[in-house]
Short mmCIF file of N, CA and C in Angstrom, two decimals:
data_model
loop_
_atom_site.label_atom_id
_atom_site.label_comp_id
_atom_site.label_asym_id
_atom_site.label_seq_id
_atom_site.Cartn_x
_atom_site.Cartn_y
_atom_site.Cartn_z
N UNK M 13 0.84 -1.18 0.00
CA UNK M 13 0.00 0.00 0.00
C UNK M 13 0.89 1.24 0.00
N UNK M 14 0.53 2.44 -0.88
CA UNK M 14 1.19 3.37 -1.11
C UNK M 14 0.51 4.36 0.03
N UNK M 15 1.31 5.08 0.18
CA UNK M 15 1.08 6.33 1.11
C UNK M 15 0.57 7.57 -0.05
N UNK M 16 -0.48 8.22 0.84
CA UNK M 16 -1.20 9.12 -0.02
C UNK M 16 -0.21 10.46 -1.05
N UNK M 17 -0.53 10.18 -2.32
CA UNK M 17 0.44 11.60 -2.27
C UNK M 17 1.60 10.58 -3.61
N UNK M 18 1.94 9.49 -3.31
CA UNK M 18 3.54 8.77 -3.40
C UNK M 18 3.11 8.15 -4.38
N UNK M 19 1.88 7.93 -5.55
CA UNK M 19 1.82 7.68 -6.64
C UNK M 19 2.08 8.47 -7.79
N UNK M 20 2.06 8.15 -8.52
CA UNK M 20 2.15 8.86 -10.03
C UNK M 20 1.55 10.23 -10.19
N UNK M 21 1.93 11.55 -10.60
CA UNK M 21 1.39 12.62 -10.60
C UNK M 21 0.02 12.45 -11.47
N UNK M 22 -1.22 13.17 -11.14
CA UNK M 22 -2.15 12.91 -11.97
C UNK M 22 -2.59 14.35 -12.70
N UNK M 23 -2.44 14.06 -13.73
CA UNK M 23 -2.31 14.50 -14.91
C UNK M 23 -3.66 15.02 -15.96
N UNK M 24 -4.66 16.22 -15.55
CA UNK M 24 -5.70 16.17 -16.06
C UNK M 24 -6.16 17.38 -17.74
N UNK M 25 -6.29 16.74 -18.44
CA UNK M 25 -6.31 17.20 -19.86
C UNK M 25 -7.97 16.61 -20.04
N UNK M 26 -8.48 17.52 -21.25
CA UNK M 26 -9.85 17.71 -21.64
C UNK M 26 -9.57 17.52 -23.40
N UNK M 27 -9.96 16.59 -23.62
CA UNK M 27 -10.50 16.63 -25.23
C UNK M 27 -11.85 16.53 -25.91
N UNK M 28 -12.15 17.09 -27.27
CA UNK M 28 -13.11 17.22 -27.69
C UNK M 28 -13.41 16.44 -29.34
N UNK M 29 -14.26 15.80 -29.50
CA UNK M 29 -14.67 15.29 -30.42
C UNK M 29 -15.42 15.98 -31.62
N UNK M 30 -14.92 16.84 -32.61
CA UNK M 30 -15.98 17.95 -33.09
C UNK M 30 -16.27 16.91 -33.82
N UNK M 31 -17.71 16.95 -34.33
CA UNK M 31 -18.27 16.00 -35.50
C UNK M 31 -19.35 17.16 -36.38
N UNK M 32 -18.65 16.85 -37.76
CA UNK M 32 -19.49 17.85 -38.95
C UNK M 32 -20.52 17.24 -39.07
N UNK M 33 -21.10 18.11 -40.29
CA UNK M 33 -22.61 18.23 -40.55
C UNK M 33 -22.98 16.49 -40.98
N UNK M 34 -21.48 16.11 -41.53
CA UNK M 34 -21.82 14.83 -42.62
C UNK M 34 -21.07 13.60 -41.41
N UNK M 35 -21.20 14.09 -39.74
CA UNK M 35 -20.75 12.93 -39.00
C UNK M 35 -19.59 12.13 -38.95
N UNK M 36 -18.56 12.77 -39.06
CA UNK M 36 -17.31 13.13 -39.33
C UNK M 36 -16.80 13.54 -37.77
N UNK M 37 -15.48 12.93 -37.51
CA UNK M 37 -14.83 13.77 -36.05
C UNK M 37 -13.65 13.83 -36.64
N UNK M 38 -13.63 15.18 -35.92
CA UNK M 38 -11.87 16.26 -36.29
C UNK M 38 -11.16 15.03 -35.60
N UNK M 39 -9.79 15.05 -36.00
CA UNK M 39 -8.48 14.48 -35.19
C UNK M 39 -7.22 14.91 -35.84
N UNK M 40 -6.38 15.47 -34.98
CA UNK M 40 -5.23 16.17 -35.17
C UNK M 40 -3.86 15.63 -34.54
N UNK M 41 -2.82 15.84 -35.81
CA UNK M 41 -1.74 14.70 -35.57
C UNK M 41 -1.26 16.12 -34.44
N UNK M 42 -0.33 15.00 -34.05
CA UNK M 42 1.11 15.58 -32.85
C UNK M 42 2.45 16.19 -33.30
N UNK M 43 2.50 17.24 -33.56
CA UNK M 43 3.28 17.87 -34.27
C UNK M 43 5.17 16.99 -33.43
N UNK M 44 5.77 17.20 -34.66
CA UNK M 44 7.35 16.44 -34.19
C UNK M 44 7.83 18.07 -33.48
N UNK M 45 8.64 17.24 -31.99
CA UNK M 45 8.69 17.98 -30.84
C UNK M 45 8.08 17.31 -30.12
N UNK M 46 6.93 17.35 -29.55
CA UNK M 46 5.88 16.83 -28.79
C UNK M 46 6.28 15.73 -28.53
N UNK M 47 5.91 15.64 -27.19
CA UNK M 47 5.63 13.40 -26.74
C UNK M 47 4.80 13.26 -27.45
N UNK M 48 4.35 12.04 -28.22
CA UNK M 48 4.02 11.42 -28.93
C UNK M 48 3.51 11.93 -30.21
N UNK M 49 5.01 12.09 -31.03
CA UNK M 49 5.02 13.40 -32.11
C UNK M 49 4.50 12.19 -33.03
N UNK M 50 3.60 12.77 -34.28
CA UNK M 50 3.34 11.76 -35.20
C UNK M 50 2.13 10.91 -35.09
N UNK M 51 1.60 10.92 -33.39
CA UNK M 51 0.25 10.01 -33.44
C UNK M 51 -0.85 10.62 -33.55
N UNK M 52 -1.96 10.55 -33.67
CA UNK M 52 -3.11 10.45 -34.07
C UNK M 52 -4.59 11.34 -32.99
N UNK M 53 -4.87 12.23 -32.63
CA UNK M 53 -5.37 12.24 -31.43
C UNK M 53 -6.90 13.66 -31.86
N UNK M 54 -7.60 13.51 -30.28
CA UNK M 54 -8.50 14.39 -30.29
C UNK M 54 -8.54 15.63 -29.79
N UNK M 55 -8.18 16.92 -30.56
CA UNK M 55 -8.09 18.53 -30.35
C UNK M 55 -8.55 18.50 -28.50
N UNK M 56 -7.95 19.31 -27.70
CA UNK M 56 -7.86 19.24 -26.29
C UNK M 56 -6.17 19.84 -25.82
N UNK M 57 -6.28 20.13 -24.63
CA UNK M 57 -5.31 20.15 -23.71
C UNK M 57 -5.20 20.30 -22.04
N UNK M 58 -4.09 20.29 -21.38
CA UNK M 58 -4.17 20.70 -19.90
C UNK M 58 -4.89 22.09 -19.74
N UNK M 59 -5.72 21.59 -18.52
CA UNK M 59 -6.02 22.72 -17.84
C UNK M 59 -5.24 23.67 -17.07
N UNK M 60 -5.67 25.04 -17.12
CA UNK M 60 -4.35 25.97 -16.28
C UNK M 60 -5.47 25.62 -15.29
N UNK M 61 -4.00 26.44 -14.41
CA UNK M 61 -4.55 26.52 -12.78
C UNK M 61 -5.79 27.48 -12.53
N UNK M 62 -6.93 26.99 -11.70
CA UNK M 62 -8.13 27.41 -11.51
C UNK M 62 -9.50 27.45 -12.75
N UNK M 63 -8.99 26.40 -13.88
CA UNK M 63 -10.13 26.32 -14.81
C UNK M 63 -10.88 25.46 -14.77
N UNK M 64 -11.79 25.20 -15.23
CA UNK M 64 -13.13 24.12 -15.47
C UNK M 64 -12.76 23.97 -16.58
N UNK M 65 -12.84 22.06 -17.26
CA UNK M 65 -12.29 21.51 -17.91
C UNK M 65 -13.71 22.32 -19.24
N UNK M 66 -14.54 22.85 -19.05
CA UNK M 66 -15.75 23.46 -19.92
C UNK M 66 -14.62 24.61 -20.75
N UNK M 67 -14.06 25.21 -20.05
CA UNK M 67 -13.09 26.47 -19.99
C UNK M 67 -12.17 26.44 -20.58
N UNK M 68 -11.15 25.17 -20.76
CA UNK M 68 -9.84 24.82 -20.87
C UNK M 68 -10.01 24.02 -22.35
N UNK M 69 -11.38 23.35 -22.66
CA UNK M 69 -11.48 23.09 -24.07
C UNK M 69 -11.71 24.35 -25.07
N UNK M 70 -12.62 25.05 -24.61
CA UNK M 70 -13.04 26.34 -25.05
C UNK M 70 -12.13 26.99 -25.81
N UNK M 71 -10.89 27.41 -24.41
CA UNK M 71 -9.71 28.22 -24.86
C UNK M 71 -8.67 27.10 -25.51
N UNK M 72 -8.75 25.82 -25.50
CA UNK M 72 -7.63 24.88 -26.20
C UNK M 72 -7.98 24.94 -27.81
N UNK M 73 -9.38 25.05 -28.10
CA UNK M 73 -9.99 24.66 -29.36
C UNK M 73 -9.88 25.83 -29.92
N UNK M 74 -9.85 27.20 -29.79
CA UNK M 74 -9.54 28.67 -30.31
C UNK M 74 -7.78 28.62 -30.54
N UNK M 75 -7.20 28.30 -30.02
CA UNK M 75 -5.64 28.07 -29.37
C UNK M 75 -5.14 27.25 -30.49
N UNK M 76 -5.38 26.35 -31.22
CA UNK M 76 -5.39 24.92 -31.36
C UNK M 76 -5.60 25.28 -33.41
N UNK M 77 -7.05 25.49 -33.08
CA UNK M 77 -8.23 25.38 -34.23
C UNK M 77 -8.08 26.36 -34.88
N UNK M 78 -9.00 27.55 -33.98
CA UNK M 78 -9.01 28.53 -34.39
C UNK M 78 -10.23 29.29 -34.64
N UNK M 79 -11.15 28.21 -33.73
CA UNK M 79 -12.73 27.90 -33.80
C UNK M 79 -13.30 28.64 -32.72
N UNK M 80 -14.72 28.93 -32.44
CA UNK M 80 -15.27 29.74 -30.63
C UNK M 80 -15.80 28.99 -30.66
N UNK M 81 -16.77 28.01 -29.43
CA UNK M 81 -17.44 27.17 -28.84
C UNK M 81 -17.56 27.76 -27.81
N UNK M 82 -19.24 27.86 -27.50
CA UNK M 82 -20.06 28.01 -26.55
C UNK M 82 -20.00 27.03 -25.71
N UNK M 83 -20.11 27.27 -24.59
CA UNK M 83 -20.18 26.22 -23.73
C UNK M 83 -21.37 25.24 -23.70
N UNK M 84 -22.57 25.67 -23.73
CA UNK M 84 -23.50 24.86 -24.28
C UNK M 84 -23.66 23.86 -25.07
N UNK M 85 -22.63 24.27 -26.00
CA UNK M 85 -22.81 22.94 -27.23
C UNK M 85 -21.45 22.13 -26.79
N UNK M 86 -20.75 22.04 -25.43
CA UNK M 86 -20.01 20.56 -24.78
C UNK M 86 -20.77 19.74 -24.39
N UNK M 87 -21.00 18.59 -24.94
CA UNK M 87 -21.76 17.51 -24.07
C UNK M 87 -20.67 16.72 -24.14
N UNK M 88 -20.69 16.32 -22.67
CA UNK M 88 -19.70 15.42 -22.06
C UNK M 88 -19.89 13.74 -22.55
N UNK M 89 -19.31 12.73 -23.03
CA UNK M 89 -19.28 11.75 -23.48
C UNK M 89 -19.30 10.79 -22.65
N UNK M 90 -17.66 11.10 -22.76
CA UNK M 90 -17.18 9.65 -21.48
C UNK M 90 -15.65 10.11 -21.30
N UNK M 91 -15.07 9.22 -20.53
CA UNK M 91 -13.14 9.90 -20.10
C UNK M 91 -12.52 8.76 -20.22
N UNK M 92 -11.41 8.98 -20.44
CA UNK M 92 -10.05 8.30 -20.34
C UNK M 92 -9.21 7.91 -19.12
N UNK M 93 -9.13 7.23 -18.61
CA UNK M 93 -7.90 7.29 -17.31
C UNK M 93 -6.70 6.18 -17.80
N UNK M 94 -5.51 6.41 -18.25
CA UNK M 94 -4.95 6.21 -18.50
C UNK M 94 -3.41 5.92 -17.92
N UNK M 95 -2.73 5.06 -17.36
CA UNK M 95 -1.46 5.24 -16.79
C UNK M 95 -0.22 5.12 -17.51
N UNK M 96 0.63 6.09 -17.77
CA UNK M 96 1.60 6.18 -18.63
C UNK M 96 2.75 6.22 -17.68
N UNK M 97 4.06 5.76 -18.15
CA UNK M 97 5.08 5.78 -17.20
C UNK M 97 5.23 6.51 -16.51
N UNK M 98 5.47 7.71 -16.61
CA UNK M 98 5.77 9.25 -15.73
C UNK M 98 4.55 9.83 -14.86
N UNK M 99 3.24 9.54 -15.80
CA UNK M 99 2.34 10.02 -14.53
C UNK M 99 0.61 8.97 -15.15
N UNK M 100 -0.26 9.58 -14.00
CA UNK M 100 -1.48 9.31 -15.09
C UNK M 100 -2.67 10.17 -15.37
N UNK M 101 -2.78 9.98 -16.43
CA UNK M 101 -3.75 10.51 -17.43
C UNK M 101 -5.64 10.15 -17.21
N UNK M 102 -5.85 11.35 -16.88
CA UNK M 102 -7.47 11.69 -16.82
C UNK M 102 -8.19 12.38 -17.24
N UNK M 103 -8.79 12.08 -18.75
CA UNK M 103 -9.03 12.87 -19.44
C UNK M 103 -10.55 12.82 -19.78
N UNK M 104 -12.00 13.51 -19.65
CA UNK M 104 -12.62 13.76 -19.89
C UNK M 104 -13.39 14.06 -21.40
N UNK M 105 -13.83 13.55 -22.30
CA UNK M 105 -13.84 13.48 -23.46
C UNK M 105 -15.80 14.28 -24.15
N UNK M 106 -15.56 15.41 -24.38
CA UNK M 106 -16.81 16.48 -25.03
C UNK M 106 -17.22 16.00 -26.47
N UNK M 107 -18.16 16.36 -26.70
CA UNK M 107 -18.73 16.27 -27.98
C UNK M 107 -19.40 17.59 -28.24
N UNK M 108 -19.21 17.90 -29.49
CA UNK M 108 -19.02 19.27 -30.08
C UNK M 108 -19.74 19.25 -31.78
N UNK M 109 -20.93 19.43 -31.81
CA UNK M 109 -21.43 19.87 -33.72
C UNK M 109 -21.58 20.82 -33.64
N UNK M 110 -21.11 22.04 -32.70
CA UNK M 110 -21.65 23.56 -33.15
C UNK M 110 -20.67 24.27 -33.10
N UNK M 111 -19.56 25.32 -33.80
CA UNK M 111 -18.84 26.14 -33.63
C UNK M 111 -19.04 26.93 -34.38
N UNK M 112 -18.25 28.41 -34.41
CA UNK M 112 -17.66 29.42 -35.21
C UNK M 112 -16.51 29.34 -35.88
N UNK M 113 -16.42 29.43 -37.22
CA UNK M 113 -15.45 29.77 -37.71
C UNK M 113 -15.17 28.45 -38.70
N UNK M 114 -13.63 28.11 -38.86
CA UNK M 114 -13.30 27.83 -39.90
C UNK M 114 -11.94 26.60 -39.39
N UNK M 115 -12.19 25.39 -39.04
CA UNK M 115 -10.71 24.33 -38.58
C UNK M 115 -9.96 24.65 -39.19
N UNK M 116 -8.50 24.79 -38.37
CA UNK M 116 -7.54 24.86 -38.97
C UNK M 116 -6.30 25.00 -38.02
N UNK M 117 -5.18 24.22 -38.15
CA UNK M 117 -4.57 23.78 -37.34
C UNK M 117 -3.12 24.85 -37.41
N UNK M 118 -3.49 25.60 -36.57
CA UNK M 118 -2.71 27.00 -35.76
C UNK M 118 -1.15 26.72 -35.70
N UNK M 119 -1.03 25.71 -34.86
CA UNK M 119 0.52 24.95 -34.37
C UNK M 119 1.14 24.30 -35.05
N UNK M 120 0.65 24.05 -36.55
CA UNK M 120 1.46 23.47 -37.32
C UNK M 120 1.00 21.52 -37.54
N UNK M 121 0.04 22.06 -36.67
CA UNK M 121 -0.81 20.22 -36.82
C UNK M 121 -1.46 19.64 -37.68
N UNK M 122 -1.13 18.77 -38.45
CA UNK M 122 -1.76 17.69 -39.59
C UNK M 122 -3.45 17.90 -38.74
N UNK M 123 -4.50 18.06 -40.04
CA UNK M 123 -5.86 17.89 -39.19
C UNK M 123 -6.79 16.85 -40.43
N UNK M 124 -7.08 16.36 -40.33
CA UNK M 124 -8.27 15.54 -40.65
C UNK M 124 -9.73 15.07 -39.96
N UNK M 125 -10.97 14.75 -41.13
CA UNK M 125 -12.11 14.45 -40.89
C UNK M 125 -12.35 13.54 -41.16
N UNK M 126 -12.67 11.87 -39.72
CA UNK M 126 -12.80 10.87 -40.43
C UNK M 126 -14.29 10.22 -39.73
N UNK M 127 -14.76 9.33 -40.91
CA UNK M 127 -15.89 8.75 -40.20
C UNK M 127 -15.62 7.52 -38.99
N UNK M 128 -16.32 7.83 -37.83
CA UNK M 128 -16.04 7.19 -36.55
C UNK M 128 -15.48 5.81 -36.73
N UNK M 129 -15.97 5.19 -37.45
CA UNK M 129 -15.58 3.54 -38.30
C UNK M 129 -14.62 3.81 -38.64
N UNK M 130 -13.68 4.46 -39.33
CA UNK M 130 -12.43 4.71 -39.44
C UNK M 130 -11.29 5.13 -38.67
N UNK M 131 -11.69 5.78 -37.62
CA UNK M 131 -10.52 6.39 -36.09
C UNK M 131 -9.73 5.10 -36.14
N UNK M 132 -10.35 3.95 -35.79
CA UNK M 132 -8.66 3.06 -35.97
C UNK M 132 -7.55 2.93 -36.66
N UNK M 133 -8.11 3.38 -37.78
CA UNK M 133 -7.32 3.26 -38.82
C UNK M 133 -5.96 3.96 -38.36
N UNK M 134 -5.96 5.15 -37.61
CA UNK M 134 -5.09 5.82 -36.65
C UNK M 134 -4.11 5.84 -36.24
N UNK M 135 -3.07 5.89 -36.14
CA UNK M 135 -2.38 5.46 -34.68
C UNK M 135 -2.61 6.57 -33.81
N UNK M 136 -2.94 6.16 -32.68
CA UNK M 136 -3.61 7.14 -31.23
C UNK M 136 -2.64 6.69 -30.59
N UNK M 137 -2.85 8.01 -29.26
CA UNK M 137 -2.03 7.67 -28.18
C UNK M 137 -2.55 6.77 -27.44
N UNK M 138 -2.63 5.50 -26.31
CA UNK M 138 -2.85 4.59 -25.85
C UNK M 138 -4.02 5.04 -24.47
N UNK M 139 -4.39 6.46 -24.75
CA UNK M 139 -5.35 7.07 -23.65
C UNK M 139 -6.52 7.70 -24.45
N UNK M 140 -6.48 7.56 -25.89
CA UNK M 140 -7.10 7.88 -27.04
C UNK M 140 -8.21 6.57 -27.46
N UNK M 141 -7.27 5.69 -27.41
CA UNK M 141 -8.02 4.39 -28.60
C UNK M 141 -9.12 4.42 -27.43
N UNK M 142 -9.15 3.97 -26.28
CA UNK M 142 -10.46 3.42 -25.69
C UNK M 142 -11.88 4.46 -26.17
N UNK M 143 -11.77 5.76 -26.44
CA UNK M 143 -12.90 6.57 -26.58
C UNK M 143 -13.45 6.35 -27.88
N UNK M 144 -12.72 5.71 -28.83
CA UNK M 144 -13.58 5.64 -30.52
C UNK M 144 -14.41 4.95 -30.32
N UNK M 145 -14.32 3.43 -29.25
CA UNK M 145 -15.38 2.64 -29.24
C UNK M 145 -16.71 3.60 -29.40
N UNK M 146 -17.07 4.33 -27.75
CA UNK M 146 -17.84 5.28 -27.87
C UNK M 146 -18.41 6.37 -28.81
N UNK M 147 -17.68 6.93 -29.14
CA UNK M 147 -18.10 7.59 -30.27
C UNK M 147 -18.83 6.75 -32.01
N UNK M 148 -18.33 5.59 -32.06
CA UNK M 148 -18.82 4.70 -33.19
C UNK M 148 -20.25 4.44 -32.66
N UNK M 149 -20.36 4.33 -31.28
CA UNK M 149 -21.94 3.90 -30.35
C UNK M 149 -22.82 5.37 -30.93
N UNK M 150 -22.13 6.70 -30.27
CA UNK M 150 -22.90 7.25 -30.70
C UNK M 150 -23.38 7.90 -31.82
N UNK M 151 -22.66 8.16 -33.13
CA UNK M 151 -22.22 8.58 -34.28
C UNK M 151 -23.04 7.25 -35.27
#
């Protein structure tokens, strides 16, 4: 038994699933630099200190995209908990058909639109793959 505190840092990030008119979800590669440069994943990031993960997609997806999202149109899905060597991963996963503006990947990120049946096709990060199931359920 571990003493409170003496596990793995936990690690909390928010991603979002945008899906177009034709049922389609955004996914944006990992720019080289990055841990896990090259894989496959869903627009999101860490929360700063004192935000609501509603907040932290909001400003990740403007940041990111290049898009505005109301808070209203996040409906929460399902999450990720994930343990990766260095720490673990708890990630909360939104669903998104309503924005402003125009995708487009700010940071230099590969972006594509694929139908949910296809996300495997992917390579994801290993805190990623479990959420396509879901999304193929609801999509």
């Amino acid at each position: 038994m571990t003493a409170a505190g003496a596990g793995p840092k936990l690690v909390l990030v928010v991603a979002c699933a945008l899906v177009d008119a034709d049922g389609r979800v955004l996914i944006t590669q990992r720019p080289e630099g990055k841990a896990l440069a090259g894989l496959w994943e869903f627009p999101g990031g860490k929360l700063e200190p004192g935000e609501r993960p509603e907040q932290a997609l909001i400003r990740e997806l403007a940041e990111e995209l290049g898009i505005v999202v109301e808070e209203p149109c996040l409906a929460p899905l399902t999450f990720a908990s994930h343990a990766y060597e260095a720490f673990h991963l708890l990630m909360p996963l939104y669903v998104c058909r309503r924005w402003t503006g125009v995708v487009q990947g700010l940071e230099g990120q590969a972006t594509r639109w694929v139908r949910p049946e296809r996300l495997r096709d992917f390579p994801m990060p290993p805190a990623d793959e479990p959420l396509i199931a879901h999304l193929i359920d609801l999509l």
